[in-house]
Structures are given as structure tokens and as C-alpha cells.
Amino acid sequence: MGLGIIGWIVIGILAGWLAEQVMGRSHGLLTNLIVGVVGALLGGFIAGSLLGIPVGGFNLVTLLVAFLGACVLLFLVGLVKRRA
């Protein structure tokens, strides 16, 4: 069972907000959504393709993968900003 658009938005906002708190950043709701959804895609790719862990549906595993992907994304963005 996949996520609908509302599911993506909810998971994205939660994952982006959690990543923001852990990484010590301060963004708005829209940025949290974008970071969370892009993080979910990144985390889903890493989990599915590289680690062989199936991810899908509206559950804790999906939120965890999206959160970890969002943290990786914020870390990479931080590295790029430091070099600029």
C-alpha cells in the first residue's frame, strides 16, 4: 500500500521537523515539508536499492527512513554551504 499525497505531506512535515530539531536548524513549515519529502525519497532509495529494505505505506518505518534521509540531506546541504 503506497502513500497518497496527504500521506507524503504528513510524513514529509514530520520527518523534516524531526530532522530540523536533531540537526539544530531553524526552518519554516514549507522548508520542513520539502526537506522531509526529498529526504523520504533519498532515504527510500538508500534503504531499498542499497540496503534491500522495503519501505512503503504509512508507518513508523517509513517515518524513520524519511527522517534519516532528511538528516542526510541537511548534513550534505550544510557541507555545501560551508564550502561556499
mmCIF file of N, CA and C in Angstrom:
data_model
loop_
_atom_site.group_PDB
_atom_site.id
_atom_site.type_symbol
_atom_site.label_atom_id
_atom_site.label_comp_id
_atom_site.label_asym_id
_atom_site.label_seq_id
_atom_site.Cartn_x
_atom_site.Cartn_y
_atom_site.Cartn_z
ATOM 1 N N MET A 1 0.849 -1.191 0.000
ATOM 2 C CA MET A 1 0.000 0.000 0.000
ATOM 3 C C MET A 1 0.886 1.242 0.000
ATOM 4 N N GLY A 2 0.712 2.094 -0.970
ATOM 5 C CA GLY A 2 1.533 3.285 -1.068
ATOM 6 C C GLY A 2 0.907 4.465 -0.351
ATOM 7 N N LEU A 3 1.643 5.527 -0.320
ATOM 8 C CA LEU A 3 1.169 6.753 0.312
ATOM 9 C C LEU A 3 0.493 7.640 -0.717
ATOM 10 N N GLY A 4 -0.620 8.253 -0.325
ATOM 11 C CA GLY A 4 -1.248 9.263 -1.162
ATOM 12 C C GLY A 4 -0.553 10.595 -0.917
ATOM 13 N N ILE A 5 -1.023 11.608 -1.587
ATOM 14 C CA ILE A 5 -0.401 12.928 -1.461
ATOM 15 C C ILE A 5 -0.491 13.450 -0.033
ATOM 16 N N ILE A 6 -1.605 13.196 0.638
ATOM 17 C CA ILE A 6 -1.739 13.635 2.029
ATOM 18 C C ILE A 6 -0.739 12.900 2.911
ATOM 19 N N GLY A 7 -0.554 11.617 2.672
ATOM 20 C CA GLY A 7 0.425 10.837 3.431
ATOM 21 C C GLY A 7 1.842 11.359 3.239
ATOM 22 N N TRP A 8 2.197 11.701 1.988
ATOM 23 C CA TRP A 8 3.518 12.260 1.699
ATOM 24 C C TRP A 8 3.717 13.579 2.439
ATOM 25 N N ILE A 9 2.666 14.394 2.459
ATOM 26 C CA ILE A 9 2.768 15.690 3.127
ATOM 27 C C ILE A 9 2.959 15.507 4.626
ATOM 28 N N VAL A 10 2.162 14.633 5.230
ATOM 29 C CA VAL A 10 2.259 14.405 6.673
ATOM 30 C C VAL A 10 3.619 13.826 7.042
ATOM 31 N N ILE A 11 4.033 12.777 6.348
ATOM 32 C CA ILE A 11 5.349 12.176 6.614
ATOM 33 C C ILE A 11 6.450 13.196 6.358
ATOM 34 N N GLY A 12 6.333 13.977 5.277
ATOM 35 C CA GLY A 12 7.343 14.988 4.953
ATOM 36 C C GLY A 12 7.487 16.041 6.030
ATOM 37 N N ILE A 13 6.358 16.556 6.506
ATOM 38 C CA ILE A 13 6.423 17.584 7.545
ATOM 39 C C ILE A 13 7.015 17.019 8.828
ATOM 40 N N LEU A 14 6.564 15.830 9.223
ATOM 41 C CA LEU A 14 7.103 15.216 10.449
ATOM 42 C C LEU A 14 8.594 14.924 10.334
ATOM 43 N N ALA A 15 8.988 14.315 9.224
ATOM 44 C CA ALA A 15 10.397 13.977 9.038
ATOM 45 C C ALA A 15 11.261 15.229 8.951
ATOM 46 N N GLY A 16 10.800 16.240 8.225
ATOM 47 C CA GLY A 16 11.554 17.491 8.108
ATOM 48 C C GLY A 16 11.684 18.192 9.444
ATOM 49 N N TRP A 17 10.598 18.212 10.224
ATOM 50 C CA TRP A 17 10.638 18.860 11.537
ATOM 51 C C TRP A 17 11.573 18.113 12.488
ATOM 52 N N LEU A 18 11.481 16.786 12.504
ATOM 53 C CA LEU A 18 12.369 15.994 13.372
ATOM 54 C C LEU A 18 13.838 16.190 12.982
ATOM 55 N N ALA A 19 14.110 16.175 11.688
ATOM 56 C CA ALA A 19 15.486 16.377 11.225
ATOM 57 C C ALA A 19 15.977 17.766 11.589
ATOM 58 N N GLU A 20 15.113 18.760 11.470
ATOM 59 C CA GLU A 20 15.464 20.130 11.844
ATOM 60 C C GLU A 20 15.854 20.203 13.322
ATOM 61 N N GLN A 21 15.093 19.536 14.180
ATOM 62 C CA GLN A 21 15.373 19.551 15.612
ATOM 63 C C GLN A 21 16.698 18.864 15.926
ATOM 64 N N VAL A 22 16.928 17.715 15.318
ATOM 65 C CA VAL A 22 18.146 16.944 15.584
ATOM 66 C C VAL A 22 19.383 17.645 15.025
ATOM 67 N N MET A 23 19.253 18.228 13.848
ATOM 68 C CA MET A 23 20.402 18.853 13.193
ATOM 69 C C MET A 23 20.625 20.294 13.651
ATOM 70 N N GLY A 24 19.760 20.819 14.520
ATOM 71 C CA GLY A 24 19.948 22.164 15.061
ATOM 72 C C GLY A 24 19.719 23.275 14.058
ATOM 73 N N ARG A 25 18.787 23.081 13.162
ATOM 74 C CA ARG A 25 18.466 24.093 12.158
ATOM 75 C C ARG A 25 17.152 24.772 12.515
ATOM 76 N N SER A 26 16.849 25.860 11.834
ATOM 77 C CA SER A 26 15.597 26.573 12.064
ATOM 78 C C SER A 26 14.989 26.949 10.716
ATOM 79 N N HIS A 27 13.972 26.198 10.312
ATOM 80 C CA HIS A 27 13.293 26.436 9.037
ATOM 81 C C HIS A 27 11.812 26.595 9.284
ATOM 82 N N GLY A 28 11.099 26.959 8.255
ATOM 83 C CA GLY A 28 9.653 27.082 8.339
ATOM 84 C C GLY A 28 8.955 25.794 7.930
ATOM 85 N N LEU A 29 7.643 25.812 7.962
ATOM 86 C CA LEU A 29 6.835 24.644 7.655
ATOM 87 C C LEU A 29 7.047 24.159 6.223
ATOM 88 N N LEU A 30 7.077 25.081 5.261
ATOM 89 C CA LEU A 30 7.254 24.695 3.860
ATOM 90 C C LEU A 30 8.635 24.071 3.635
ATOM 91 N N THR A 31 9.659 24.634 4.238
ATOM 92 C CA THR A 31 11.006 24.066 4.106
ATOM 93 C C THR A 31 11.064 22.693 4.750
ATOM 94 N N ASN A 32 10.407 22.530 5.902
ATOM 95 C CA ASN A 32 10.360 21.210 6.543
ATOM 96 C C ASN A 32 9.691 20.188 5.637
ATOM 97 N N LEU A 33 8.620 20.603 4.976
ATOM 98 C CA LEU A 33 7.923 19.709 4.052
ATOM 99 C C LEU A 33 8.840 19.295 2.910
ATOM 100 N N ILE A 34 9.504 20.261 2.303
ATOM 101 C CA ILE A 34 10.382 19.969 1.175
ATOM 102 C C ILE A 34 11.543 19.077 1.609
ATOM 103 N N VAL A 35 12.185 19.433 2.720
ATOM 104 C CA VAL A 35 13.300 18.623 3.229
ATOM 105 C C VAL A 35 12.815 17.219 3.573
ATOM 106 N N GLY A 36 11.640 17.104 4.171
ATOM 107 C CA GLY A 36 11.108 15.798 4.545
ATOM 108 C C GLY A 36 10.773 14.930 3.350
ATOM 109 N N VAL A 37 10.137 15.499 2.335
ATOM 110 C CA VAL A 37 9.760 14.717 1.157
ATOM 111 C C VAL A 37 11.002 14.322 0.359
ATOM 112 N N VAL A 38 11.921 15.261 0.151
ATOM 113 C CA VAL A 38 13.163 14.927 -0.554
ATOM 114 C C VAL A 38 13.976 13.930 0.276
ATOM 115 N N GLY A 39 13.980 14.109 1.588
ATOM 116 C CA GLY A 39 14.649 13.149 2.472
ATOM 117 C C GLY A 39 14.014 11.777 2.401
ATOM 118 N N ALA A 40 12.687 11.731 2.286
ATOM 119 C CA ALA A 40 11.995 10.449 2.149
ATOM 120 C C ALA A 40 12.407 9.750 0.854
ATOM 121 N N LEU A 41 12.512 10.513 -0.214
ATOM 122 C CA LEU A 41 12.964 9.924 -1.483
ATOM 123 C C LEU A 41 14.403 9.430 -1.380
ATOM 124 N N LEU A 42 15.262 10.241 -0.791
ATOM 125 C CA LEU A 42 16.660 9.857 -0.603
ATOM 126 C C LEU A 42 16.770 8.642 0.312
ATOM 127 N N GLY A 43 16.079 8.688 1.446
ATOM 128 C CA GLY A 43 16.114 7.570 2.381
ATOM 129 C C GLY A 43 15.519 6.304 1.794
ATOM 130 N N GLY A 44 14.424 6.447 1.027
ATOM 131 C CA GLY A 44 13.809 5.296 0.372
ATOM 132 C C GLY A 44 14.733 4.671 -0.657
ATOM 133 N N PHE A 45 15.452 5.501 -1.392
ATOM 134 C CA PHE A 45 16.421 4.986 -2.357
ATOM 135 C C PHE A 45 17.531 4.230 -1.650
ATOM 136 N N ILE A 46 18.083 4.824 -0.604
ATOM 137 C CA ILE A 46 19.171 4.172 0.137
ATOM 138 C C ILE A 46 18.686 2.874 0.760
ATOM 139 N N ALA A 47 17.528 2.906 1.411
ATOM 140 C CA ALA A 47 17.001 1.715 2.082
ATOM 141 C C ALA A 47 16.653 0.621 1.081
ATOM 142 N N GLY A 48 15.984 0.988 -0.003
ATOM 143 C CA GLY A 48 15.536 -0.008 -0.969
ATOM 144 C C GLY A 48 16.628 -0.521 -1.883
ATOM 145 N N SER A 49 17.356 0.380 -2.494
ATOM 146 C CA SER A 49 18.344 -0.011 -3.503
ATOM 147 C C SER A 49 19.658 -0.499 -2.911
ATOM 148 N N LEU A 50 20.146 0.198 -1.918
ATOM 149 C CA LEU A 50 21.464 -0.139 -1.390
ATOM 150 C C LEU A 50 21.425 -1.144 -0.250
ATOM 151 N N LEU A 51 20.377 -1.079 0.586
ATOM 152 C CA LEU A 51 20.304 -1.964 1.745
ATOM 153 C C LEU A 51 19.300 -3.096 1.575
ATOM 154 N N GLY A 52 18.447 -3.029 0.569
ATOM 155 C CA GLY A 52 17.457 -4.068 0.320
ATOM 156 C C GLY A 52 16.310 -4.095 1.316
ATOM 157 N N ILE A 53 16.053 -2.969 1.977
ATOM 158 C CA ILE A 53 14.966 -2.884 2.947
ATOM 159 C C ILE A 53 13.746 -2.294 2.245
ATOM 160 N N PRO A 54 12.644 -3.046 2.147
ATOM 161 C CA PRO A 54 11.452 -2.495 1.505
ATOM 162 C C PRO A 54 10.776 -1.452 2.397
ATOM 163 N N VAL A 55 10.433 -0.327 1.801
ATOM 164 C CA VAL A 55 9.792 0.760 2.541
ATOM 165 C C VAL A 55 8.543 1.172 1.787
ATOM 166 N N GLY A 56 7.459 1.330 2.503
ATOM 167 C CA GLY A 56 6.219 1.779 1.883
ATOM 168 C C GLY A 56 5.105 1.817 2.897
ATOM 169 N N GLY A 57 4.082 2.555 2.581
ATOM 170 C CA GLY A 57 2.947 2.665 3.470
ATOM 171 C C GLY A 57 3.129 3.772 4.495
ATOM 172 N N PHE A 58 2.108 3.960 5.285
ATOM 173 C CA PHE A 58 2.100 5.000 6.307
ATOM 174 C C PHE A 58 2.365 4.337 7.645
ATOM 175 N N ASN A 59 3.655 4.214 8.005
ATOM 176 C CA ASN A 59 4.016 3.526 9.243
ATOM 177 C C ASN A 59 5.293 4.116 9.825
ATOM 178 N N LEU A 60 5.710 3.565 10.951
ATOM 179 C CA LEU A 60 6.889 4.072 11.655
ATOM 180 C C LEU A 60 8.174 3.883 10.857
ATOM 181 N N VAL A 61 8.278 2.780 10.130
ATOM 182 C CA VAL A 61 9.489 2.531 9.328
ATOM 183 C C VAL A 61 9.633 3.597 8.251
ATOM 184 N N THR A 62 8.527 3.946 7.609
ATOM 185 C CA THR A 62 8.564 4.983 6.578
ATOM 186 C C THR A 62 8.979 6.322 7.171
ATOM 187 N N LEU A 63 8.430 6.650 8.334
ATOM 188 C CA LEU A 63 8.807 7.901 9.002
ATOM 189 C C LEU A 63 10.282 7.885 9.378
ATOM 190 N N LEU A 64 10.776 6.768 9.877
ATOM 191 C CA LEU A 64 12.185 6.657 10.260
ATOM 192 C C LEU A 64 13.107 6.807 9.048
ATOM 193 N N VAL A 65 12.770 6.159 7.954
ATOM 194 C CA VAL A 65 13.581 6.262 6.734
ATOM 195 C C VAL A 65 13.554 7.695 6.200
ATOM 196 N N ALA A 66 12.383 8.332 6.207
ATOM 197 C CA ALA A 66 12.276 9.722 5.749
ATOM 198 C C ALA A 66 13.079 10.644 6.656
ATOM 199 N N PHE A 67 13.011 10.422 7.955
ATOM 200 C CA PHE A 67 13.770 11.226 8.920
ATOM 201 C C PHE A 67 15.270 11.085 8.687
ATOM 202 N N LEU A 68 15.744 9.859 8.537
ATOM 203 C CA LEU A 68 17.179 9.648 8.307
ATOM 204 C C LEU A 68 17.619 10.256 6.979
ATOM 205 N N GLY A 69 16.779 10.120 5.949
ATOM 206 C CA GLY A 69 17.084 10.748 4.659
ATOM 207 C C GLY A 69 17.130 12.261 4.764
ATOM 208 N N ALA A 70 16.213 12.841 5.537
ATOM 209 C CA ALA A 70 16.202 14.296 5.731
ATOM 210 C C ALA A 70 17.438 14.754 6.491
ATOM 211 N N CYS A 71 17.874 13.967 7.473
ATOM 212 C CA CYS A 71 19.107 14.307 8.206
ATOM 213 C C CYS A 71 20.309 14.276 7.283
ATOM 214 N N VAL A 72 20.387 13.260 6.429
ATOM 215 C CA VAL A 72 21.487 13.171 5.458
ATOM 216 C C VAL A 72 21.440 14.375 4.526
ATOM 217 N N LEU A 73 20.250 14.730 4.069
ATOM 218 C CA LEU A 73 20.105 15.878 3.179
ATOM 219 C C LEU A 73 20.564 17.164 3.850
ATOM 220 N N LEU A 74 20.128 17.407 5.087
ATOM 221 C CA LEU A 74 20.550 18.616 5.799
ATOM 222 C C LEU A 74 22.055 18.615 6.043
ATOM 223 N N PHE A 75 22.627 17.459 6.319
ATOM 224 C CA PHE A 75 24.073 17.358 6.510
ATOM 225 C C PHE A 75 24.809 17.727 5.218
ATOM 226 N N LEU A 76 24.355 17.186 4.091
ATOM 227 C CA LEU A 76 25.000 17.486 2.808
ATOM 228 C C LEU A 76 24.848 18.952 2.431
ATOM 229 N N VAL A 77 23.679 19.528 2.674
ATOM 230 C CA VAL A 77 23.472 20.953 2.392
ATOM 231 C C VAL A 77 24.393 21.799 3.271
ATOM 232 N N GLY A 78 24.562 21.398 4.530
ATOM 233 C CA GLY A 78 25.482 22.104 5.426
ATOM 234 C C GLY A 78 26.916 22.058 4.936
ATOM 235 N N LEU A 79 27.331 20.911 4.388
ATOM 236 C CA LEU A 79 28.689 20.803 3.840
ATOM 237 C C LEU A 79 28.870 21.731 2.637
ATOM 238 N N VAL A 80 27.887 21.775 1.781
ATOM 239 C CA VAL A 80 27.967 22.615 0.585
ATOM 240 C C VAL A 80 27.995 24.088 0.982
ATOM 241 N N LYS A 81 27.190 24.492 1.956
ATOM 242 C CA LYS A 81 27.160 25.891 2.391
ATOM 243 C C LYS A 81 28.465 26.312 3.033
ATOM 244 N N ARG A 82 29.107 25.402 3.771
ATOM 245 C CA ARG A 82 30.397 25.740 4.386
ATOM 246 C C ARG A 82 31.473 26.007 3.370
ATOM 247 N N ARG A 83 31.426 25.280 2.269
ATOM 248 C CA ARG A 83 32.454 25.442 1.237
ATOM 249 C C ARG A 83 32.235 26.686 0.395
ATOM 250 N N ALA A 84 31.004 27.167 0.359
ATOM 251 C CA ALA A 84 30.696 28.351 -0.471
ATOM 252 C C ALA A 84 31.073 29.631 0.227
#
